[in-house]
mmCIF file of C-alpha atoms in Angstrom:
data_model
loop_
_atom_site.group_PDB
_atom_site.id
_atom_site.type_symbol
_atom_site.label_atom_id
_atom_site.label_comp_id
_atom_site.label_asym_id
_atom_site.label_seq_id
_atom_site.Cartn_x
_atom_site.Cartn_y
_atom_site.Cartn_z
ATOM 1 C CA MET A 1 16.940 14.414 64.156
ATOM 2 C CA THR A 2 16.439 13.125 67.713
ATOM 3 C CA ARG A 3 14.047 10.393 68.805
ATOM 4 C CA THR A 4 13.551 9.456 72.472
ATOM 5 C CA THR A 5 11.894 6.294 73.697
ATOM 6 C CA PRO A 6 9.036 7.032 76.103
ATOM 7 C CA HIS A 7 9.959 6.248 79.715
ATOM 8 C CA ASN A 8 8.399 7.604 82.860
ATOM 9 C CA ALA A 9 11.505 6.918 84.946
ATOM 10 C CA SER A 10 13.570 9.582 86.649
ATOM 11 C CA ALA A 11 16.498 11.080 84.752
ATOM 12 C CA PRO A 12 19.470 8.693 84.391
ATOM 13 C CA SER A 13 22.704 9.421 86.240
ATOM 14 C CA ALA A 14 24.836 7.563 83.675
ATOM 15 C CA ILE A 15 24.530 7.789 79.890
ATOM 16 C CA ILE A 16 26.241 5.474 77.402
ATOM 17 C CA ALA A 17 27.124 7.237 74.132
ATOM 18 C CA ILE A 18 27.688 5.213 70.952
ATOM 19 C CA PRO A 19 28.558 6.487 67.474
ATOM 20 C CA VAL A 20 26.967 4.164 64.902
ATOM 21 C CA ARG A 21 27.698 3.795 61.205
ATOM 22 C CA ASN A 22 26.705 0.764 59.114
ATOM 23 C CA GLU A 23 26.678 -1.815 61.920
ATOM 24 C CA VAL A 24 23.642 -3.865 60.919
ATOM 25 C CA GLU A 25 25.518 -7.124 61.622
ATOM 26 C CA ARG A 26 26.725 -6.224 65.139
ATOM 27 C CA ILE A 27 24.480 -3.559 66.634
ATOM 28 C CA GLU A 28 21.985 -5.987 68.157
ATOM 29 C CA ALA A 29 24.649 -7.840 70.178
ATOM 30 C CA CYS A 30 25.973 -4.468 71.347
ATOM 31 C CA LEU A 31 22.555 -3.252 72.501
ATOM 32 C CA ARG A 32 21.609 -6.526 74.207
ATOM 33 C CA ALA A 33 24.864 -6.419 76.181
ATOM 34 C CA ILE A 34 24.140 -2.865 77.300
ATOM 35 C CA ASP A 35 20.596 -3.779 78.293
ATOM 36 C CA ALA A 36 21.947 -6.629 80.446
ATOM 37 C CA GLN A 37 23.861 -4.392 82.883
ATOM 38 C CA VAL A 38 23.669 -5.415 86.539
ATOM 39 C CA GLY A 39 24.469 -3.832 89.888
ATOM 40 C CA LEU A 40 22.808 -0.493 89.075
ATOM 41 C CA ALA A 41 20.042 1.439 90.761
ATOM 42 C CA PRO A 42 16.728 1.297 88.878
ATOM 43 C CA ASP A 43 16.328 3.903 86.145
ATOM 44 C CA SER A 44 19.930 5.121 86.533
ATOM 45 C CA LEU A 45 21.138 4.255 83.004
ATOM 46 C CA GLY A 46 20.369 5.822 79.637
ATOM 47 C CA LEU A 47 21.673 5.323 76.092
ATOM 48 C CA VAL A 48 22.469 7.701 73.231
ATOM 49 C CA LEU A 49 22.852 6.269 69.728
ATOM 50 C CA PHE A 50 24.317 8.698 67.201
ATOM 51 C CA LEU A 51 23.594 7.240 63.766
ATOM 52 C CA ASN A 52 25.624 8.889 61.043
ATOM 53 C CA ASN A 53 25.730 8.152 57.307
ATOM 54 C CA CYS A 54 24.116 4.716 57.641
ATOM 55 C CA THR A 55 23.342 3.044 54.292
ATOM 56 C CA ASP A 56 23.036 -0.645 55.234
ATOM 57 C CA GLY A 57 19.736 -0.694 57.108
ATOM 58 C CA THR A 58 21.235 -0.058 60.558
ATOM 59 C CA ASP A 59 18.773 2.769 61.194
ATOM 60 C CA ALA A 60 15.761 0.541 60.461
ATOM 61 C CA LEU A 61 17.143 -2.236 62.680
ATOM 62 C CA VAL A 62 17.770 0.225 65.524
ATOM 63 C CA ALA A 63 14.202 1.488 65.201
ATOM 64 C CA ARG A 64 12.960 -2.089 65.719
ATOM 65 C CA LEU A 65 15.355 -2.897 68.575
ATOM 66 C CA VAL A 66 15.075 0.217 70.721
ATOM 67 C CA PRO A 67 11.460 -0.390 71.874
ATOM 68 C CA THR A 68 12.540 -3.807 73.175
ATOM 69 C CA LEU A 69 15.189 -2.349 75.515
ATOM 70 C CA SER A 70 14.519 -1.764 79.198
ATOM 71 C CA ILE A 71 16.439 1.525 79.382
ATOM 72 C CA PRO A 72 15.556 4.926 77.894
ATOM 73 C CA VAL A 73 17.238 5.600 74.552
ATOM 74 C CA ARG A 74 17.803 8.757 72.553
ATOM 75 C CA VAL A 75 18.520 8.184 68.863
ATOM 76 C CA GLU A 76 20.117 10.999 66.911
ATOM 77 C CA THR A 77 20.549 10.802 63.141
ATOM 78 C CA GLU A 78 22.773 12.957 60.961
ATOM 79 C CA ASP A 79 24.331 12.593 57.524
ATOM 80 C CA PHE A 80 27.493 14.602 56.995
ATOM 81 C CA SER A 81 29.957 14.268 54.123
ATOM 82 C CA GLY A 82 32.885 15.223 56.369
ATOM 83 C CA ALA A 83 32.117 12.648 59.068
ATOM 84 C CA HIS A 84 34.963 10.894 60.867
ATOM 85 C CA ALA A 85 35.440 8.951 64.099
ATOM 86 C CA GLY A 86 36.288 11.900 66.331
ATOM 87 C CA TRP A 87 33.368 13.961 65.064
ATOM 88 C CA ALA A 88 30.891 11.120 65.577
ATOM 89 C CA ARG A 89 32.111 10.223 69.077
ATOM 90 C CA CYS A 90 32.077 13.883 70.056
ATOM 91 C CA LYS A 91 28.495 14.264 68.827
ATOM 92 C CA ALA A 92 27.378 11.178 70.762
ATOM 93 C CA MET A 93 29.082 12.226 74.000
ATOM 94 C CA ASP A 94 27.921 15.821 73.701
ATOM 95 C CA ALA A 95 24.359 14.530 73.418
ATOM 96 C CA ALA A 96 24.903 12.461 76.566
ATOM 97 C CA ALA A 97 26.246 15.512 78.405
ATOM 98 C CA ASP A 98 23.207 17.520 77.314
ATOM 99 C CA TRP A 99 20.843 14.799 78.531
ATOM 100 C CA LEU A 100 22.482 14.718 81.949
ATOM 101 C CA GLY A 101 22.404 18.493 82.055
ATOM 102 C CA ASP A 102 18.672 18.576 81.329
ATOM 103 C CA ALA A 103 18.139 17.186 84.822
ATOM 104 C CA GLY A 104 20.834 19.285 86.459
ATOM 105 C CA ASN A 105 22.737 16.055 87.068
ATOM 106 C CA ALA A 106 26.562 15.965 87.133
ATOM 107 C CA GLY A 107 26.455 12.280 86.182
ATOM 108 C CA MET A 108 28.763 10.010 84.194
ATOM 109 C CA ILE A 109 29.207 9.679 80.429
ATOM 110 C CA LEU A 110 30.387 6.340 79.048
ATOM 111 C CA SER A 111 31.595 5.571 75.535
ATOM 112 C CA THR A 112 31.733 2.327 73.614
ATOM 113 C CA ASP A 113 31.470 1.219 69.978
ATOM 114 C CA ALA A 114 28.609 -0.300 68.040
ATOM 115 C CA ASP A 115 30.645 -3.406 67.156
ATOM 116 C CA SER A 116 31.716 -3.999 70.781
ATOM 117 C CA ARG A 117 30.166 -6.053 73.578
ATOM 118 C CA VAL A 118 30.401 -4.799 77.134
ATOM 119 C CA PRO A 119 30.238 -7.229 80.089
ATOM 120 C CA PRO A 120 27.248 -7.109 82.470
ATOM 121 C CA ASN A 121 29.250 -5.267 85.152
ATOM 122 C CA TRP A 122 30.790 -2.693 82.797
ATOM 123 C CA VAL A 123 28.816 0.331 83.980
ATOM 124 C CA ALA A 124 28.991 -0.738 87.640
ATOM 125 C CA ARG A 125 32.765 -1.118 87.592
ATOM 126 C CA ASN A 126 33.241 2.233 85.863
ATOM 127 C CA ARG A 127 30.940 3.830 88.422
ATOM 128 C CA ALA A 128 32.917 2.230 91.272
ATOM 129 C CA ALA A 129 36.155 3.746 89.957
ATOM 130 C CA ILE A 130 34.514 7.166 89.646
ATOM 131 C CA GLU A 131 33.130 6.915 93.176
ATOM 132 C CA ALA A 132 36.612 5.964 94.405
ATOM 133 C CA GLY A 133 37.894 9.336 93.200
ATOM 134 C CA ALA A 134 38.620 9.085 89.473
ATOM 135 C CA ASP A 135 37.456 11.776 87.071
ATOM 136 C CA ALA A 136 37.689 9.347 84.175
ATOM 137 C CA VAL A 137 38.188 5.621 83.611
ATOM 138 C CA ALA A 138 39.984 3.970 80.707
ATOM 139 C CA GLY A 139 39.346 0.249 80.369
ATOM 140 C CA ARG A 140 41.023 -2.593 78.483
ATOM 141 C CA VAL A 141 39.869 -4.434 75.369
ATOM 142 C CA GLU A 142 40.091 -8.000 74.103
ATOM 143 C CA LEU A 143 39.501 -9.197 70.548
ATOM 144 C CA ASP A 144 36.460 -11.333 69.849
ATOM 145 C CA ALA A 145 37.853 -14.875 70.182
ATOM 146 C CA ALA A 146 35.994 -16.343 67.194
ATOM 147 C CA GLU A 147 37.089 -13.536 64.883
ATOM 148 C CA ALA A 148 40.648 -13.504 66.223
ATOM 149 C CA ALA A 149 40.953 -17.228 65.451
ATOM 150 C CA LEU A 150 40.602 -16.380 61.751
ATOM 151 C CA LEU A 151 43.594 -14.039 61.753
ATOM 152 C CA PRO A 152 47.079 -15.147 60.639
ATOM 153 C CA PRO A 153 48.743 -16.953 63.594
ATOM 154 C CA SER A 154 51.642 -14.487 63.594
ATOM 155 C CA LEU A 155 49.334 -11.626 64.547
ATOM 156 C CA PRO A 156 48.006 -12.932 67.900
ATOM 157 C CA ALA A 157 51.517 -14.200 68.680
ATOM 158 C CA ARG A 158 52.859 -10.686 68.223
ATOM 159 C CA GLY A 159 49.955 -9.310 70.230
ATOM 160 C CA ARG A 160 50.816 -11.553 73.173
ATOM 161 C CA LEU A 161 54.432 -10.337 73.143
ATOM 162 C CA GLU A 162 53.294 -6.722 72.994
ATOM 163 C CA ASP A 163 50.919 -7.313 75.901
ATOM 164 C CA ILE A 164 53.717 -8.833 77.997
ATOM 165 C CA TYR A 165 56.117 -5.990 77.258
ATOM 166 C CA ASP A 166 53.467 -3.322 77.737
ATOM 167 C CA ALA A 167 52.622 -4.714 81.188
ATOM 168 C CA LEU A 168 56.297 -4.726 82.177
ATOM 169 C CA ILE A 169 57.006 -1.139 81.138
ATOM 170 C CA THR A 170 53.723 0.000 82.687
ATOM 171 C CA GLU A 171 54.730 -1.541 86.004
ATOM 172 C CA ALA A 172 58.125 0.130 85.708
ATOM 173 C CA GLU A 173 56.409 3.467 85.104
ATOM 174 C CA ALA A 174 53.970 2.981 87.993
ATOM 175 C CA ARG A 175 56.808 2.180 90.389
ATOM 176 C CA ILE A 176 59.337 4.794 89.220
ATOM 177 C CA ASP A 177 56.904 7.683 88.723
ATOM 178 C CA PRO A 178 53.788 6.624 90.644
ATOM 179 C CA ASP A 179 50.426 8.322 90.220
ATOM 180 C CA PRO A 180 48.477 8.045 93.495
ATOM 181 C CA HIS A 181 45.218 8.124 91.524
ATOM 182 C CA ASP A 182 46.300 5.350 89.128
ATOM 183 C CA PRO A 183 48.338 2.842 91.145
ATOM 184 C CA TRP A 184 49.713 -0.454 89.964
ATOM 185 C CA PRO A 185 48.164 -2.716 88.727
ATOM 186 C CA CYS A 186 47.060 -0.550 85.837
ATOM 187 C CA HIS A 187 47.492 -0.374 82.055
ATOM 188 C CA ARG A 188 47.919 2.299 79.390
ATOM 189 C CA THR A 189 45.125 1.514 76.925
ATOM 190 C CA ALA A 190 43.129 4.508 75.698
ATOM 191 C CA ILE A 191 40.343 3.409 73.366
ATOM 192 C CA GLY A 192 36.862 4.719 72.679
ATOM 193 C CA ALA A 193 35.358 1.260 73.128
ATOM 194 C CA THR A 194 35.618 1.654 76.907
ATOM 195 C CA LEU A 195 35.799 5.133 78.353
ATOM 196 C CA ALA A 196 33.942 6.732 81.246
ATOM 197 C CA VAL A 197 34.148 10.323 82.433
ATOM 198 C CA THR A 198 32.229 12.581 84.758
ATOM 199 C CA ARG A 199 30.162 15.216 83.013
ATOM 200 C CA LYS A 200 32.092 17.879 84.924
ATOM 201 C CA ALA A 201 35.467 16.603 83.708
ATOM 202 C CA TYR A 202 34.161 16.161 80.154
ATOM 203 C CA LEU A 203 33.055 19.770 79.973
ATOM 204 C CA ALA A 204 36.187 21.030 81.755
ATOM 205 C CA VAL A 205 38.442 19.871 78.897
ATOM 206 C CA GLY A 206 36.135 20.944 76.088
ATOM 207 C CA GLY A 207 34.737 17.499 75.347
ATOM 208 C CA MET A 208 35.968 14.847 72.936
ATOM 209 C CA PRO A 209 38.502 16.179 70.408
ATOM 210 C CA GLU A 210 36.962 16.350 66.920
ATOM 211 C CA ILE A 211 39.959 14.880 65.110
ATOM 212 C CA PRO A 212 39.860 12.186 62.403
ATOM 213 C CA LEU A 213 42.206 9.724 64.142
ATOM 214 C CA GLY A 214 43.107 8.934 67.735
ATOM 215 C CA GLU A 215 40.400 11.000 69.372
ATOM 216 C CA ASP A 216 40.246 8.584 72.323
ATOM 217 C CA GLY A 217 43.954 8.790 73.131
ATOM 218 C CA ALA A 218 43.919 12.558 72.645
ATOM 219 C CA PHE A 219 40.990 12.836 75.056
ATOM 220 C CA ILE A 220 42.775 10.898 77.804
ATOM 221 C CA ALA A 221 45.919 12.960 77.218
ATOM 222 C CA ARG A 222 43.854 16.149 77.470
ATOM 223 C CA LEU A 223 42.397 15.036 80.815
ATOM 224 C CA ILE A 224 45.842 14.247 82.216
ATOM 225 C CA GLU A 225 47.299 17.527 80.967
ATOM 226 C CA HIS A 226 44.518 19.354 82.818
ATOM 227 C CA GLY A 227 45.447 17.607 86.053
ATOM 228 C CA LEU A 228 42.358 15.408 86.167
ATOM 229 C CA ARG A 229 42.470 11.931 87.694
ATOM 230 C CA VAL A 230 42.427 9.127 85.127
ATOM 231 C CA ARG A 231 42.195 5.528 86.326
ATOM 232 C CA HIS A 232 43.387 2.882 83.876
ATOM 233 C CA ALA A 233 41.305 0.102 85.409
ATOM 234 C CA THR A 234 42.365 -3.482 84.806
ATOM 235 C CA ASP A 235 38.976 -4.853 85.902
ATOM 236 C CA VAL A 236 37.102 -3.007 83.111
ATOM 237 C CA CYS A 237 37.350 -4.949 79.848
ATOM 238 C CA VAL A 238 35.284 -4.865 76.643
ATOM 239 C CA THR A 239 35.201 -7.314 73.723
ATOM 240 C CA ILE A 240 35.918 -5.661 70.375
ATOM 241 C CA SER A 241 35.740 -6.866 66.799
ATOM 242 C CA ALA A 242 38.771 -8.419 65.097
ATOM 243 C CA ARG A 243 37.471 -7.658 61.606
ATOM 244 C CA LEU A 244 39.826 -6.358 58.928
ATOM 245 C CA THR A 245 37.387 -3.844 57.410
ATOM 246 C CA GLY A 246 36.311 -1.184 59.873
ATOM 247 C CA ARG A 247 34.089 1.885 59.785
ATOM 248 C CA ALA A 248 36.656 4.435 60.992
ATOM 249 C CA PRO A 249 39.931 5.009 59.112
ATOM 250 C CA GLY A 250 42.878 4.456 61.439
ATOM 251 C CA GLY A 251 40.845 2.386 63.882
ATOM 252 C CA VAL A 252 41.408 -1.108 65.255
ATOM 253 C CA ALA A 253 40.482 -2.794 61.963
ATOM 254 C CA ASP A 254 43.042 -0.737 60.041
ATOM 255 C CA THR A 255 45.695 -1.535 62.650
ATOM 256 C CA ILE A 256 44.988 -5.278 62.429
ATOM 257 C CA ARG A 257 44.973 -5.234 58.625
ATOM 258 C CA SER A 258 48.192 -3.202 58.371
ATOM 259 C CA ARG A 259 49.966 -5.631 60.670
ATOM 260 C CA CYS A 260 48.779 -8.527 58.549
ATOM 261 C CA GLU A 261 50.196 -6.773 55.496
ATOM 262 C CA GLU A 262 53.357 -5.486 57.242
ATOM 263 C CA PRO A 263 54.401 -7.981 59.937
ATOM 264 C CA ASP A 264 57.455 -5.868 60.837
ATOM 265 C CA ALA A 265 55.503 -2.636 61.409
ATOM 266 C CA LEU A 266 56.692 -0.747 64.484
ATOM 267 C CA CYS A 267 54.987 -1.201 67.847
ATOM 268 C CA ASP A 268 53.054 1.569 69.590
ATOM 269 C CA ALA A 269 55.111 4.694 70.286
ATOM 270 C CA ARG A 270 55.472 4.070 74.042
ATOM 271 C CA MET A 271 57.136 0.688 73.424
ATOM 272 C CA GLU A 272 60.729 1.883 73.332
ATOM 273 C CA THR A 273 63.758 -0.087 74.497
ATOM 274 C CA PHE A 274 63.650 -0.793 78.214
ATOM 275 C CA PRO A 275 66.634 1.430 79.116
ATOM 276 C CA ARG A 276 65.009 4.300 77.207
ATOM 277 C CA VAL A 277 61.614 3.958 78.910
ATOM 278 C CA VAL A 278 63.307 3.824 82.321
ATOM 279 C CA ARG A 279 65.198 7.037 81.516
ATOM 280 C CA ARG A 280 61.919 8.644 80.435
ATOM 281 C CA TYR A 281 60.156 7.660 83.675
ATOM 282 C CA LEU A 282 63.070 8.818 85.812
ATOM 283 C CA TRP A 283 63.025 12.143 83.970
ATOM 284 C CA ARG A 284 59.292 12.550 84.570
ATOM 285 C CA ARG A 285 59.715 11.820 88.272
ATOM 286 C CA ARG A 286 62.490 14.392 88.632
ATOM 287 C CA PHE A 287 60.528 16.950 86.585
ATOM 288 C CA ARG A 288 57.441 16.365 88.725
ATOM 289 C CA ARG A 289 59.425 17.004 91.911
ATOM 290 C CA LEU A 290 61.061 20.171 90.518
ATOM 291 C CA HIS A 291 57.658 21.448 89.439
ATOM 292 C CA GLY A 292 56.210 20.721 92.868
ATOM 293 C CA ARG A 293 58.977 22.744 94.526
ATOM 294 C CA GLY A 294 58.504 25.608 92.074
ATOM 295 C CA SER A 295 62.158 25.449 91.013
ATOM 296 C CA LEU A 296 61.804 24.787 87.279
ATOM 297 C CA ARG A 297 62.173 28.452 86.355
ATOM 298 C CA ALA A 298 65.040 29.247 88.741
ATOM 299 C CA ASN A 299 67.198 26.302 87.743
ATOM 300 C CA GLN A 300 67.019 25.419 84.070
ATOM 301 C CA ALA A 301 69.559 22.622 84.146
ATOM 302 C CA TRP A 302 66.688 20.263 83.313
ATOM 303 C CA ALA A 303 65.983 22.228 80.128
ATOM 304 C CA ARG A 304 69.617 22.240 79.007
ATOM 305 C CA ALA A 305 69.769 18.487 79.555
ATOM 306 C CA LEU A 306 66.726 18.076 77.310
ATOM 307 C CA GLY A 307 67.892 20.512 74.638
ATOM 308 C CA ILE A 308 65.075 23.008 75.325
ATOM 309 C CA ALA A 309 65.790 26.713 74.712
ATOM 310 C CA PRO A 310 65.606 29.059 77.743
ATOM 311 C CA ALA A 311 62.576 31.006 76.507
ATOM 312 C CA GLU A 312 60.647 27.799 75.845
ATOM 313 C CA ALA A 313 61.747 26.408 79.201
ATOM 314 C CA GLY A 314 60.370 29.488 80.955
ATOM 315 C CA ARG A 315 57.027 29.071 79.223
ATOM 316 C CA ILE A 316 56.870 25.379 80.165
ATOM 317 C CA ALA A 317 57.803 26.083 83.784
ATOM 318 C CA ALA A 318 54.769 28.353 84.176
ATOM 319 C CA LEU A 319 52.285 25.678 83.073
ATOM 320 C CA PRO A 320 50.302 23.333 85.341
ATOM 321 C CA LEU A 321 52.099 20.035 85.902
ATOM 322 C CA GLY A 322 50.283 17.846 83.362
ATOM 323 C CA GLN A 323 50.616 20.417 80.600
ATOM 324 C CA ALA A 324 54.230 21.127 81.553
ATOM 325 C CA ILE A 325 55.213 17.470 81.204
ATOM 326 C CA ALA A 326 53.428 17.147 77.861
ATOM 327 C CA GLU A 327 54.964 20.359 76.490
ATOM 328 C CA ALA A 328 58.465 19.416 77.652
ATOM 329 C CA GLU A 329 58.197 16.076 75.885
ATOM 330 C CA ARG A 330 56.992 17.800 72.716
ATOM 331 C CA ALA A 331 59.741 20.417 72.837
ATOM 332 C CA SER A 332 62.718 18.186 73.632
ATOM 333 C CA PRO A 333 64.560 16.527 70.722
ATOM 334 C CA ARG A 334 65.875 14.008 73.258
ATOM 335 C CA LEU A 335 62.418 12.836 74.308
ATOM 336 C CA VAL A 336 61.195 11.897 70.841
ATOM 337 C CA TYR A 337 59.574 8.466 70.993
ATOM 338 C CA ARG A 338 61.560 5.715 69.273
ATOM 339 C CA PRO A 339 59.352 2.617 69.162
ATOM 340 C CA ILE A 340 60.849 -0.812 68.699
ATOM 341 C CA GLY A 341 59.882 -3.389 66.096
ATOM 342 C CA PRO A 342 58.356 -6.809 66.776
ATOM 343 C CA ARG A 343 61.691 -8.596 66.308
ATOM 344 C CA GLN A 344 63.078 -6.682 69.287
ATOM 345 C CA LEU A 345 60.261 -7.685 71.633
ATOM 346 C CA PRO A 346 61.685 -11.004 72.957
ATOM 347 C CA GLY A 347 65.015 -9.435 73.903
ATOM 348 C CA GLN A 348 63.430 -6.374 75.476
ATOM 349 C CA ILE A 349 61.010 -8.579 77.430
ATOM 350 C CA ARG A 350 63.941 -10.512 78.920
ATOM 351 C CA LEU A 351 65.682 -7.264 79.832
ATOM 352 C CA ALA A 352 62.492 -5.747 81.255
ATOM 353 C CA ARG A 353 61.800 -8.774 83.439
ATOM 354 C CA VAL A 354 65.226 -8.419 85.038
ATOM 355 C CA GLY A 355 64.842 -4.654 85.328
ATOM 356 C CA VAL A 356 61.374 -4.739 86.880
ATOM 357 C CA ALA A 357 62.477 -7.415 89.347
ATOM 358 C CA ALA A 358 65.344 -5.131 90.380
ATOM 359 C CA ILE A 359 62.979 -2.171 90.800
ATOM 360 C CA ARG A 360 60.668 -4.276 92.981
ATOM 361 C CA LEU A 361 63.627 -5.387 95.126
ATOM 362 C CA VAL A 362 64.908 -1.833 95.586
ATOM 363 C CA GLN A 363 61.451 -0.674 96.624
ATOM 364 C CA ARG A 364 61.023 -3.604 98.980
ATOM 365 C CA VAL A 365 64.346 -2.953 100.708
ATOM 366 C CA ALA A 366 63.643 0.782 100.934
ATOM 367 C CA GLY A 367 60.185 0.097 102.348
ATOM 368 C CA LEU A 368 61.541 -2.232 105.007
ATOM 369 C CA ALA A 369 64.153 0.346 105.965
ATOM 370 C CA ARG A 370 61.494 3.037 106.316
ATOM 371 C CA SER A 371 59.311 0.704 108.370
ATOM 372 C CA ALA A 372 62.223 -0.017 110.704
ATOM 373 C CA ALA A 373 62.881 3.707 111.081
ATOM 374 C CA ASP A 374 59.200 4.316 111.811
ATOM 375 C CA ALA A 375 59.179 1.605 114.469
ATOM 376 C CA ALA A 376 62.275 3.093 116.107
ATOM 377 C CA THR A 377 60.742 6.580 116.291
ATOM 378 C CA PRO A 378 57.720 6.790 118.637
ATOM 379 C CA GLY A 379 54.881 8.882 117.247
ATOM 380 C CA ARG A 380 56.209 8.804 113.701
ATOM 381 C CA PRO A 381 53.557 7.839 111.072
ATOM 382 C CA VAL A 382 53.898 4.281 109.854
ATOM 383 C CA THR A 383 55.180 4.035 106.269
ATOM 384 C CA ASP A 384 53.687 1.678 103.694
ATOM 385 C CA PRO A 385 56.411 -0.967 103.198
ATOM 386 C CA ARG A 386 55.573 -1.207 99.505
ATOM 387 C CA GLY A 387 57.235 2.157 98.934
ATOM 388 C CA GLY A 388 56.252 4.923 96.537
ATOM 389 C CA GLY A 389 59.030 4.966 93.930
ATOM 390 C CA ILE A 390 62.674 4.108 93.523
#
């Protein structure tokens, strides 16, 4: 069932899509934060609420709140015994895409969660990244400070170490294998609480994957594999709940609770030892260059080094770059992710700090050398002294 609030405004050019299930305690703060967006043209923002399997009075509260909002809202309601996070987010974002399409508008679809609070400039900053050339924007998240204060002290301490290490390996990746559409500073968070995507890009990849767990990360991976431009924007940040009982199995709440119960649980997959992540980034850079020259099929030394059979290597070589990288990593027994545990974080952070400093120095020296060569050659284009990779 769909209900639309009456508004005489022109069709929105940006639609926020939110899956909602039993959020009677948090939905009002979420909606007030959305209604407080600034820096937007009048009548340019709309909201889709996809209520599914609500049993706690959320639907009645939403019915009372929606008429008080200043933006047009479409409320869809569905009960489904097989509901899960990916299905619900897909339904919400599909409804947003349909709404934009009703007006023949390419537009932007944004996703957040019903227990999250977006800052007043959230939509504006996502729009700025899209207008700068991105097809999609992945933001960062921070735990609600009051709720996080109630967690065991070891958990935020571990989180801080993970954040430090993640930033270091992300900088290493951005410098070794730079993406011109996602330059440093950037991050590698992919979470449904803060996503934005053009309607065109959303439809081009078949929408949000309808999978029970990790639909947000799978969606970003799908965009990248299709060669679309994803900006991991550091200036886009949303506050999320630090509760231990969530609405989606495998979500943030489950992750927090499992780490309370198992303090030595492994880190995220991409947090490998620093030498291993550097080897991975160097491999990607070399693979990207071979693909660009069209030499992957002719010279399969890369495949032998990765333990990939010739027939599989030929199939991978024929794929577009993003898909080729993803398939090579899936096919190679030597590129299996080997995440570290929390006890390894301090040592790997020390090693990464030294390693990243060395990468910066190499790039700086190379950039100065290129600048000197440019200056000595009249008519030669000036090179950015920051360099583009080691």
